[in-house]
């Protein structure tokens, strides 16, 4: 078989070897340098223009990186690393990029010394295993039923965010939402699906303090016939459908040849009888509210309003799933398959309210809701978008604590401990892998103290102070208030899952 012929430009060049390694490292370091200033207790906000011309003001690493238009493959891999951290853990997106950048930075010297990349990778894998063991060793178990402690933990994790001045409010919202949707699977295992069963509804207007967690679901819909259907029902019986309540159209083009005028009336009567039969099958369960994801014909609306039943049509699938979790209903595909057990009776109130220029339906005061809605109020859309990002991080932290109730000290204490342990163990590593292994310890400590520059502190002075205290086997940290005068132990700054995943991903 003849090999293909490629026509390339005369100026095209192909590069390989250490030169490509250096280019990849430089590209990765450039990405890390972009968001380095957004890390730590004095993190800076960045103002960006998104693809549609809108303004994004944030210090969230993943939100910043996804707005960048990057062509270099190594830089794209760094952005993908941040996205994966956000999906799997929900927080630590900036940390994982900065740590990965430092790991690559210290590896560059070994590329110059003709170390094979495989040797460096093997040393990093060993350092990763030892670092995870250290994290597990210094982690502390906590009681997830202690609300005051849980609030302190969540609040400390959003202390570097834009909404840190509203830390108590955001922590309350995040903890209430995650505990609402948490499901105990037994044997100490909990399932907390914040993406599927927690909806954040942003409505401009009012103050941020007006935000609250609804024990139920709200969505941007009104009843189909506002004048004839009730907008407020106490203890409603709810039926959820994902099928249309209208005459079924033919799959292909259907032609009907009518000879007499009466034949047209017969066709209309058949359509009416079909819809009436669907409504009768639903109404025999005496519902107060019928919600469908598909269409609802005018004739079906007539039968429902005549029976005193409120109806909502064309609801999103995600909202329908949340309603089912909140009120205990079961989504049904066909009305003739309805059973009494499919009717939701867990809701305490159905109400339609007008907020601004739009109508919102509320199904709240549920008995045992496993889905909820966080209603955010604020002055502008830009503010609400950033509050939502911070709230998502807070809910992710609360979820991680509920699933794995362990913490590690923050404020640089964990990084210093890991670095000191790796430095100590490097003497037992045999062969040329010893030097990349030891360099990993240097990268960890540089990452741990990179935010000192934002505090206006001397980097080397603090490192020396920390090392001196570390020799006394003390877990210490630093923040923007207690610099060098008095060190204190911080037990509520880092969730073990976030630290472990960030370390593993960066390595």
Short mmCIF file of C-alpha atoms in Angstrom, two decimals:
data_model
loop_
_atom_site.label_atom_id
_atom_site.label_comp_id
_atom_site.label_asym_id
_atom_site.label_seq_id
_atom_site.Cartn_x
_atom_site.Cartn_y
_atom_site.Cartn_z
CA UNK A 1 0.00 0.00 0.00
CA UNK A 2 1.41 3.36 -1.03
CA UNK A 3 2.05 5.74 1.86
CA UNK A 4 0.16 9.07 1.74
CA UNK A 5 1.80 12.18 0.34
CA UNK A 6 1.70 15.23 2.63
CA UNK A 7 2.17 18.74 1.26
CA UNK A 8 3.58 21.02 3.98
CA UNK A 9 4.79 24.60 4.14
CA UNK A 10 8.49 25.29 3.62
CA UNK A 11 8.60 27.15 6.94
CA UNK A 12 7.20 24.18 8.89
CA UNK A 13 9.60 22.70 11.43
CA UNK A 14 9.41 19.69 13.70
CA UNK A 15 10.83 19.77 17.20
CA UNK A 16 11.51 16.94 19.61
CA UNK A 17 13.50 16.00 22.67
CA UNK A 18 14.37 18.30 25.54
CA UNK A 19 13.38 21.42 23.62
CA UNK A 20 9.77 20.25 23.50
CA UNK A 21 9.94 19.32 27.19
CA UNK A 22 11.02 22.86 28.04
CA UNK A 23 8.29 24.38 25.89
CA UNK A 24 5.62 22.24 27.56
CA UNK A 25 6.90 23.17 31.01
CA UNK A 26 6.99 26.87 30.14
CA UNK A 27 3.42 26.74 28.81
CA UNK A 28 2.20 24.97 31.95
CA UNK A 29 4.01 27.45 34.20
CA UNK A 30 2.42 30.33 32.29
CA UNK A 31 -1.05 28.94 33.04
CA UNK A 32 -0.15 28.54 36.72
CA UNK A 33 1.21 32.10 36.89
CA UNK A 34 -2.09 33.47 35.56
CA UNK A 35 -4.08 32.27 38.57
CA UNK A 36 -1.32 32.24 41.20
CA UNK A 37 -2.51 35.56 42.66
CA UNK A 38 -6.00 34.13 43.24
CA UNK A 39 -4.67 31.72 45.89
CA UNK A 40 -4.62 32.36 49.61
CA UNK A 41 -6.36 34.56 52.21
CA UNK A 42 -5.56 37.74 50.26
CA UNK A 43 -6.48 36.37 46.86
CA UNK A 44 -7.10 38.87 44.08
CA UNK A 45 -10.14 39.04 41.83
CA UNK A 46 -9.73 39.00 38.06
CA UNK A 47 -12.00 40.79 35.62
CA UNK A 48 -12.49 38.93 32.34
CA UNK A 49 -14.51 39.33 29.16
CA UNK A 50 -16.23 36.11 28.18
CA UNK A 51 -16.94 34.94 24.64
CA UNK A 52 -20.32 36.70 24.53
CA UNK A 53 -18.88 40.03 25.70
CA UNK A 54 -20.06 39.73 29.29
CA UNK A 55 -17.97 40.60 32.33
CA UNK A 56 -16.75 37.90 34.72
CA UNK A 57 -15.31 39.05 38.06
CA UNK A 58 -14.00 36.08 40.03
CA UNK A 59 -11.07 34.48 41.82
CA UNK A 60 -12.23 30.95 41.08
CA UNK A 61 -9.44 29.17 39.22
CA UNK A 62 -11.67 26.99 37.06
CA UNK A 63 -13.93 29.92 36.13
CA UNK A 64 -10.89 31.93 35.02
CA UNK A 65 -9.20 29.16 33.03
CA UNK A 66 -12.30 28.11 31.12
CA UNK A 67 -12.56 31.65 29.70
CA UNK A 68 -9.04 31.48 28.25
CA UNK A 69 -8.51 30.76 24.56
CA UNK A 70 -5.41 28.55 24.55
CA UNK A 71 -3.93 26.56 21.66
CA UNK A 72 -0.89 24.94 23.29
CA UNK A 73 -1.62 21.27 24.11
CA UNK A 74 0.29 21.29 27.42
CA UNK A 75 -1.58 24.39 28.59
CA UNK A 76 -4.85 22.75 27.56
CA UNK A 77 -3.94 19.76 29.72
CA UNK A 78 -3.54 22.08 32.71
CA UNK A 79 -6.99 23.53 32.10
CA UNK A 80 -8.41 20.03 31.82
CA UNK A 81 -6.75 19.24 35.15
CA UNK A 82 -8.58 22.13 36.78
CA UNK A 83 -11.89 21.07 35.23
CA UNK A 84 -11.47 17.51 36.50
CA UNK A 85 -10.70 18.76 40.01
CA UNK A 86 -13.85 20.88 39.92
CA UNK A 87 -16.03 17.99 38.77
CA UNK A 88 -14.63 15.38 41.15
CA UNK A 89 -14.05 17.47 44.28
CA UNK A 90 -15.63 20.87 43.69
CA UNK A 91 -12.84 22.91 45.28
CA UNK A 92 -9.06 23.27 45.07
CA UNK A 93 -9.05 24.16 41.36
CA UNK A 94 -6.45 26.89 41.82
CA UNK A 95 -4.32 24.80 44.18
CA UNK A 96 -4.02 21.88 41.79
CA UNK A 97 -2.80 24.14 38.96
CA UNK A 98 -0.27 26.00 41.10
CA UNK A 99 1.03 22.75 42.61
CA UNK A 100 1.33 21.15 39.17
CA UNK A 101 3.18 24.23 37.92
CA UNK A 102 5.69 24.00 40.78
CA UNK A 103 6.20 20.26 40.23
CA UNK A 104 7.01 20.92 36.57
CA UNK A 105 9.21 23.88 37.46
CA UNK A 106 11.50 21.83 39.73
CA UNK A 107 11.55 19.02 37.15
CA UNK A 108 12.98 21.34 34.49
CA UNK A 109 16.44 21.25 36.08
CA UNK A 110 16.55 17.47 35.74
CA UNK A 111 15.63 17.71 32.06
CA UNK A 112 18.72 19.92 31.63
CA UNK A 113 20.80 17.26 33.40
CA UNK A 114 19.62 14.65 30.86
CA UNK A 115 17.40 12.77 33.30
CA UNK A 116 14.93 10.58 31.45
CA UNK A 117 11.29 11.72 31.99
CA UNK A 118 10.39 8.18 33.10
CA UNK A 119 12.85 8.43 36.00
CA UNK A 120 11.35 11.74 37.10
CA UNK A 121 7.82 10.33 36.87
CA UNK A 122 8.74 7.27 38.96
CA UNK A 123 10.20 9.51 41.66
CA UNK A 124 7.07 11.68 41.63
CA UNK A 125 4.83 8.62 41.97
CA UNK A 126 6.80 7.50 45.04
CA UNK A 127 6.53 11.01 46.49
CA UNK A 128 2.78 10.97 45.81
CA UNK A 129 2.29 7.69 47.68
CA UNK A 130 4.26 8.97 50.67
CA UNK A 131 2.45 12.34 50.63
CA UNK A 132 -0.97 10.67 50.67
CA UNK A 133 0.17 8.51 53.59
CA UNK A 134 1.23 11.65 55.48
CA UNK A 135 -2.12 13.33 54.80
CA UNK A 136 -3.96 10.31 56.13
CA UNK A 137 -1.72 10.19 59.21
CA UNK A 138 -2.16 13.83 60.24
CA UNK A 139 -5.87 13.95 59.40
CA UNK A 140 -8.37 14.42 62.21
CA UNK A 141 -11.81 12.84 62.44
CA UNK A 142 -14.73 15.13 63.22
CA UNK A 143 -18.35 14.76 64.28
CA UNK A 144 -20.59 15.71 61.35
CA UNK A 145 -23.53 16.08 63.76
CA UNK A 146 -21.84 19.02 65.51
CA UNK A 147 -23.40 21.90 63.56
CA UNK A 148 -21.22 24.64 65.05
CA UNK A 149 -18.07 22.77 64.05
CA UNK A 150 -19.42 22.04 60.58
CA UNK A 151 -20.29 25.71 60.07
CA UNK A 152 -16.78 26.71 61.13
CA UNK A 153 -15.24 24.24 58.71
CA UNK A 154 -17.29 25.40 55.74
CA UNK A 155 -16.75 29.05 56.65
CA UNK A 156 -12.97 28.64 56.81
CA UNK A 157 -12.92 27.05 53.34
CA UNK A 158 -14.64 30.08 51.80
CA UNK A 159 -12.49 32.57 53.69
CA UNK A 160 -10.46 33.27 50.53
CA UNK A 161 -13.54 33.83 48.38
CA UNK A 162 -15.28 37.01 47.29
CA UNK A 163 -18.15 36.34 49.73
CA UNK A 164 -15.89 35.85 52.77
CA UNK A 165 -17.58 38.84 54.48
CA UNK A 166 -20.84 36.88 54.26
CA UNK A 167 -19.18 33.68 55.47
CA UNK A 168 -21.82 32.87 58.10
CA UNK A 169 -24.65 33.18 55.58
CA UNK A 170 -22.95 31.16 52.83
CA UNK A 171 -21.92 28.45 55.31
CA UNK A 172 -25.49 28.21 56.61
CA UNK A 173 -26.91 27.94 53.09
CA UNK A 174 -24.35 25.33 52.02
CA UNK A 175 -24.72 23.16 55.11
CA UNK A 176 -28.53 23.29 55.10
CA UNK A 177 -28.67 22.36 51.41
CA UNK A 178 -26.22 19.46 51.61
CA UNK A 179 -27.73 17.95 54.75
CA UNK A 180 -31.17 18.14 53.12
CA UNK A 181 -30.21 16.07 50.07
CA UNK A 182 -27.92 13.66 51.92
CA UNK A 183 -29.00 10.01 51.81
CA UNK A 184 -27.66 7.47 54.29
CA UNK A 185 -26.80 4.25 52.43
CA UNK A 186 -25.83 2.37 55.58
CA UNK A 187 -22.44 1.22 56.92
CA UNK A 188 -21.41 4.84 57.39
CA UNK A 189 -21.73 5.63 53.66
CA UNK A 190 -23.56 8.77 52.57
CA UNK A 191 -24.63 9.88 49.12
CA UNK A 192 -24.83 13.64 48.59
CA UNK A 193 -25.62 14.58 44.99
CA UNK A 194 -25.43 18.38 44.97
CA UNK A 195 -25.43 18.70 41.18
CA UNK A 196 -28.63 16.76 40.60
CA UNK A 197 -30.78 17.58 43.60
CA UNK A 198 -29.73 21.11 44.62
CA UNK A 199 -30.82 23.95 42.36
CA UNK A 200 -29.47 27.47 42.75
CA UNK A 201 -32.03 30.04 41.61
CA UNK A 202 -30.60 33.55 41.10
CA UNK A 203 -33.07 36.46 41.17
CA UNK A 204 -31.62 40.00 40.96
CA UNK A 205 -33.03 42.37 43.55
CA UNK A 206 -33.11 42.57 47.30
CA UNK A 207 -30.12 41.93 49.54
CA UNK A 208 -27.81 38.96 49.84
CA UNK A 209 -29.10 38.43 53.38
CA UNK A 210 -32.52 37.63 51.86
CA UNK A 211 -31.11 34.40 50.39
CA UNK A 212 -32.46 31.18 51.87
CA UNK A 213 -32.76 27.42 51.40
CA UNK A 214 -36.22 26.20 50.44
CA UNK A 215 -37.27 22.79 51.74
CA UNK A 216 -38.61 21.95 48.34
CA UNK A 217 -38.39 23.13 44.75
CA UNK A 218 -39.04 26.38 42.90
CA UNK A 219 -39.09 26.88 39.14
CA UNK A 220 -39.91 29.62 36.66
CA UNK A 221 -43.41 28.53 35.64
CA UNK A 222 -47.04 29.58 36.10
CA UNK A 223 -50.21 27.51 35.95
CA UNK A 224 -51.54 26.98 32.41
CA UNK A 225 -54.83 28.87 32.94
CA UNK A 226 -54.14 31.52 35.62
CA UNK A 227 -57.71 32.77 35.82
CA UNK A 228 -59.30 29.36 36.39
CA UNK A 229 -56.61 27.31 38.14
CA UNK A 230 -55.61 27.80 41.77
CA UNK A 231 -52.24 29.37 42.49
CA UNK A 232 -52.13 28.30 46.13
CA UNK A 233 -52.83 24.79 47.41
CA UNK A 234 -52.13 23.49 50.92
CA UNK A 235 -51.00 19.85 51.19
CA UNK A 236 -51.36 19.19 47.44
CA UNK A 237 -51.56 15.76 45.85
CA UNK A 238 -49.00 15.93 43.02
CA UNK A 239 -48.87 13.81 39.86
CA UNK A 240 -45.76 14.02 37.66
CA UNK A 241 -45.80 13.00 34.00
CA UNK A 242 -43.29 12.96 31.17
CA UNK A 243 -45.86 12.35 28.42
CA UNK A 244 -47.99 14.84 26.45
CA UNK A 245 -51.66 15.31 27.31
CA UNK A 246 -52.69 16.05 23.76
CA UNK A 247 -53.76 14.12 20.70
CA UNK A 248 -50.94 11.94 19.42
CA UNK A 249 -49.78 12.95 15.98
CA UNK A 250 -48.90 10.42 13.31
CA UNK A 251 -45.25 9.52 12.85
CA UNK A 252 -45.48 10.17 9.09
CA UNK A 253 -47.62 12.44 6.99
CA UNK A 254 -51.21 11.30 7.40
CA UNK A 255 -53.88 12.12 4.81
CA UNK A 256 -57.59 11.79 5.52
CA UNK A 257 -60.16 11.91 2.74
CA UNK A 258 -63.49 13.31 3.96
CA UNK A 259 -66.59 12.87 1.81
CA UNK A 260 -69.24 14.25 4.12
CA UNK A 261 -69.27 17.14 6.54
CA UNK A 262 -70.21 14.79 9.38
CA UNK A 263 -66.93 12.89 8.93
CA UNK A 264 -65.00 15.94 10.14
CA UNK A 265 -67.08 16.02 13.30
CA UNK A 266 -66.34 12.31 13.85
CA UNK A 267 -62.58 12.96 13.68
CA UNK A 268 -62.84 15.81 16.17
CA UNK A 269 -64.92 13.64 18.48
CA UNK A 270 -62.29 10.88 18.36
CA UNK A 271 -59.63 13.39 19.36
CA UNK A 272 -61.76 14.73 22.21
CA UNK A 273 -62.52 11.24 23.48
CA UNK A 274 -58.81 10.35 23.46
CA UNK A 275 -57.87 13.40 25.53
CA UNK A 276 -60.88 12.95 27.82
CA UNK A 277 -59.83 9.35 28.48
CA UNK A 278 -56.33 10.52 29.47
CA UNK A 279 -57.75 13.12 31.84
CA UNK A 280 -60.21 10.66 33.40
CA UNK A 281 -57.37 8.23 34.14
CA UNK A 282 -55.53 11.03 35.94
CA UNK A 283 -58.50 12.61 37.73
CA UNK A 284 -59.62 9.34 39.33
CA UNK A 285 -56.65 9.70 41.72
CA UNK A 286 -58.01 13.11 42.84
CA UNK A 287 -54.84 15.17 42.29
CA UNK A 288 -54.54 18.85 43.15
CA UNK A 289 -51.57 19.51 40.85
CA UNK A 290 -50.56 17.87 37.57
CA UNK A 291 -47.12 18.60 36.11
CA UNK A 292 -45.92 17.31 32.75
CA UNK A 293 -42.68 17.72 30.86
CA UNK A 294 -44.50 17.77 27.51
CA UNK A 295 -47.43 19.66 26.02
CA UNK A 296 -50.92 20.11 27.45
CA UNK A 297 -53.83 20.67 25.07
CA UNK A 298 -56.54 23.28 25.63
CA UNK A 299 -59.12 20.53 26.00
CA UNK A 300 -57.09 18.87 28.77
CA UNK A 301 -56.76 22.26 30.49
CA UNK A 302 -60.55 22.57 30.34
CA UNK A 303 -61.11 19.20 32.02
CA UNK A 304 -58.51 19.96 34.72
CA UNK A 305 -59.82 23.44 35.51
CA UNK A 306 -63.37 22.06 35.61
CA UNK A 307 -62.23 19.48 38.20
CA UNK A 308 -60.37 22.14 40.23
CA UNK A 309 -56.92 20.80 39.34
CA UNK A 310 -53.96 23.11 38.65
CA UNK A 311 -51.64 22.13 35.80
CA UNK A 312 -48.13 23.08 34.68
CA UNK A 313 -46.66 22.04 31.33
CA UNK A 314 -43.27 21.85 29.61
CA UNK A 315 -41.25 21.57 32.81
CA UNK A 316 -37.56 20.73 32.55
CA UNK A 317 -36.56 17.14 33.21
CA UNK A 318 -34.13 18.20 35.94
CA UNK A 319 -36.81 20.18 37.78
CA UNK A 320 -39.24 17.28 37.48
CA UNK A 321 -36.68 14.94 39.06
CA UNK A 322 -36.20 17.36 41.96
CA UNK A 323 -39.95 17.61 42.55
CA UNK A 324 -40.17 13.82 42.64
CA UNK A 325 -37.43 13.70 45.29
CA UNK A 326 -38.98 16.53 47.29
CA UNK A 327 -42.61 15.39 47.53
CA UNK A 328 -42.24 11.62 47.09
CA UNK A 329 -43.97 11.38 43.71
CA UNK A 330 -43.01 9.01 40.91
CA UNK A 331 -42.67 10.26 37.33
CA UNK A 332 -45.05 8.25 35.12
CA UNK A 333 -44.70 7.64 31.37
CA UNK A 334 -48.34 6.75 30.62
CA UNK A 335 -51.50 7.86 32.48
CA UNK A 336 -52.99 4.35 32.31
CA UNK A 337 -50.05 3.09 34.40
CA UNK A 338 -50.73 5.48 37.29
CA UNK A 339 -51.01 4.01 40.79
CA UNK A 340 -51.86 5.52 44.15
CA UNK A 341 -48.25 5.09 45.27
CA UNK A 342 -47.12 7.34 42.38
CA UNK A 343 -48.98 10.36 43.80
CA UNK A 344 -46.78 12.73 45.80
CA UNK A 345 -48.22 13.75 49.15
CA UNK A 346 -45.10 15.01 50.91
CA UNK A 347 -45.42 18.69 49.93
CA UNK A 348 -46.94 21.11 52.42
CA UNK A 349 -47.64 24.01 50.08
CA UNK A 350 -47.91 24.79 46.37
CA UNK A 351 -47.87 28.47 45.54
CA UNK A 352 -47.21 30.69 42.53
CA UNK A 353 -45.63 34.07 43.29
CA UNK A 354 -44.67 36.98 41.09
CA UNK A 355 -41.09 38.13 41.65
CA UNK A 356 -40.20 41.11 39.50
CA UNK A 357 -41.78 40.57 36.11
CA UNK A 358 -41.88 36.77 36.20
CA UNK A 359 -43.93 34.10 37.94
CA UNK A 360 -42.29 31.37 40.01
CA UNK A 361 -43.94 28.19 41.28
CA UNK A 362 -43.01 26.95 44.76
CA UNK A 363 -43.50 23.40 46.07
CA UNK A 364 -42.19 23.79 49.62
CA UNK A 365 -42.62 22.76 53.26
CA UNK A 366 -42.01 19.15 52.27
CA UNK A 367 -42.02 16.50 55.01
CA UNK A 368 -38.80 14.70 54.09
CA UNK A 369 -37.32 16.46 51.06
CA UNK A 370 -34.33 14.90 49.34
CA UNK A 371 -34.06 17.87 46.97
CA UNK A 372 -33.98 21.58 47.66
CA UNK A 373 -33.55 24.99 46.07
CA UNK A 374 -31.19 27.75 47.18
CA UNK A 375 -32.76 31.12 46.44
CA UNK A 376 -30.09 33.80 45.96
CA UNK A 377 -30.91 37.51 46.00
CA UNK A 378 -28.47 40.28 45.19
CA UNK A 379 -27.93 43.63 43.56
CA UNK A 380 -26.72 42.50 40.12
CA UNK A 381 -26.24 39.45 37.93
CA UNK A 382 -22.44 39.67 38.14
CA UNK A 383 -22.62 39.61 41.94
CA UNK A 384 -25.05 36.68 41.92
CA UNK A 385 -22.85 34.71 39.51
CA UNK A 386 -19.83 35.05 41.80
CA UNK A 387 -21.92 34.24 44.89
CA UNK A 388 -23.17 31.12 43.11
CA UNK A 389 -19.60 30.01 42.34
CA UNK A 390 -18.60 30.52 45.98
CA UNK A 391 -21.73 28.70 47.16
CA UNK A 392 -20.96 25.75 44.89
CA UNK A 393 -17.49 25.51 46.43
CA UNK A 394 -18.97 25.70 49.93
CA UNK A 395 -21.51 22.97 49.15
CA UNK A 396 -18.75 20.80 47.70
CA UNK A 397 -16.73 21.22 50.90
CA UNK A 398 -19.77 20.34 53.03
CA UNK A 399 -20.45 17.30 50.84
CA UNK A 400 -16.85 16.12 51.13
CA UNK A 401 -16.96 16.44 54.92
CA UNK A 402 -20.23 14.49 55.13
CA UNK A 403 -18.85 11.70 52.93
CA UNK A 404 -15.34 11.64 54.46
CA UNK A 405 -15.36 13.33 57.89
CA UNK A 406 -11.63 14.00 58.09
CA UNK A 407 -9.64 17.22 58.04
CA UNK A 408 -6.02 18.28 57.79
CA UNK A 409 -4.58 21.55 59.15
CA UNK A 410 -4.46 24.47 56.74
CA UNK A 411 -2.62 27.74 56.33
CA UNK A 412 0.63 26.07 55.25
CA UNK A 413 0.84 23.51 58.09
CA UNK A 414 -0.02 20.51 55.92
CA UNK A 415 2.32 21.52 53.11
CA UNK A 416 5.19 22.01 55.55
CA UNK A 417 4.57 18.63 57.18
CA UNK A 418 4.41 16.83 53.83
CA UNK A 419 7.54 18.60 52.60
CA UNK A 420 9.49 17.80 55.78
CA UNK A 421 8.44 14.15 55.64
CA UNK A 422 9.42 13.79 51.98
CA UNK A 423 12.73 15.51 52.68
CA UNK A 424 13.39 13.05 55.49
CA UNK A 425 12.43 10.00 53.43
CA UNK A 426 14.45 11.08 50.41
CA UNK A 427 17.62 9.74 52.07
CA UNK A 428 16.18 6.21 51.88
CA UNK A 429 15.41 6.44 48.14
CA UNK A 430 17.99 4.57 46.12
CA UNK A 431 19.47 5.51 42.78
CA UNK A 432 19.06 8.65 40.75
CA UNK A 433 15.37 8.85 41.67
CA UNK A 434 16.46 10.34 44.99
CA UNK A 435 16.98 13.83 43.54
CA UNK A 436 13.62 14.23 41.76
CA UNK A 437 11.99 12.81 44.91
CA UNK A 438 13.68 15.48 47.01
CA UNK A 439 12.73 18.14 44.47
CA UNK A 440 9.07 17.19 44.93
CA UNK A 441 9.42 18.14 48.60
CA UNK A 442 10.75 21.55 47.53
CA UNK A 443 7.82 22.03 45.14
CA UNK A 444 5.30 21.27 47.90
CA UNK A 445 6.77 23.80 50.32
CA UNK A 446 6.99 26.50 47.63
CA UNK A 447 3.35 25.85 46.77
CA UNK A 448 2.41 26.04 50.45
CA UNK A 449 3.93 29.49 50.89
CA UNK A 450 3.31 31.06 47.48
CA UNK A 451 0.45 33.15 48.88
CA UNK A 452 2.78 34.91 51.34
CA UNK A 453 3.65 37.41 48.64
CA UNK A 454 -0.01 38.50 48.60
CA UNK A 455 0.20 39.18 52.34
CA UNK A 456 3.22 41.45 51.98
CA UNK A 457 5.42 39.10 54.00
CA UNK A 458 9.00 38.04 53.49
CA UNK A 459 9.00 34.57 51.97
CA UNK A 460 12.35 33.34 53.29
CA UNK A 461 11.78 34.73 56.80
CA UNK A 462 8.53 32.83 57.14
CA UNK A 463 10.02 29.62 55.79
CA UNK A 464 12.81 29.79 58.37
CA UNK A 465 10.32 30.50 61.17
CA UNK A 466 8.13 27.60 60.12
CA UNK A 467 11.03 25.18 59.85
CA UNK A 468 12.22 26.15 63.34
CA UNK A 469 8.78 25.49 64.78
CA UNK A 470 8.50 22.31 62.74
CA UNK A 471 11.59 20.95 64.45
CA UNK A 472 9.55 21.10 67.67
CA UNK A 473 6.97 18.77 66.05
CA UNK A 474 4.20 21.39 66.04
CA UNK A 475 1.46 21.77 63.44
CA UNK A 476 1.37 25.48 62.70
CA UNK A 477 -0.25 27.75 60.16
CA UNK A 478 -0.34 31.34 59.04
CA UNK A 479 -3.19 33.59 57.94
CA UNK A 480 -3.73 37.27 57.19
CA UNK A 481 -4.29 38.18 60.86
CA UNK A 482 -1.72 36.16 62.84
CA UNK A 483 1.52 36.48 60.91
CA UNK A 484 4.64 35.92 62.96
CA UNK A 485 3.80 37.29 66.40
CA UNK A 486 1.69 34.32 67.46
CA UNK A 487 1.22 31.05 65.62
CA UNK A 488 -1.95 29.07 66.18
CA UNK A 489 -3.14 25.63 65.17
CA UNK A 490 -5.82 25.72 62.48
CA UNK A 491 -8.02 22.63 62.46
CA UNK A 492 -10.54 23.84 59.93
CA UNK A 493 -8.87 24.92 56.73
CA UNK A 494 -8.43 21.88 54.52
CA UNK A 495 -10.67 18.94 53.81
CA UNK A 496 -8.66 15.74 53.42
CA UNK A 497 -10.40 14.79 50.18
CA UNK A 498 -9.58 18.14 48.57
CA UNK A 499 -5.93 18.02 49.62
CA UNK A 500 -5.51 14.38 48.59
CA UNK A 501 -7.16 14.81 45.21
CA UNK A 502 -5.23 18.00 44.44
CA UNK A 503 -1.94 16.30 45.34
CA UNK A 504 -2.73 13.21 43.30
CA UNK A 505 -3.93 15.19 40.29
CA UNK A 506 -0.91 17.50 40.28
CA UNK A 507 1.46 14.56 40.46
#
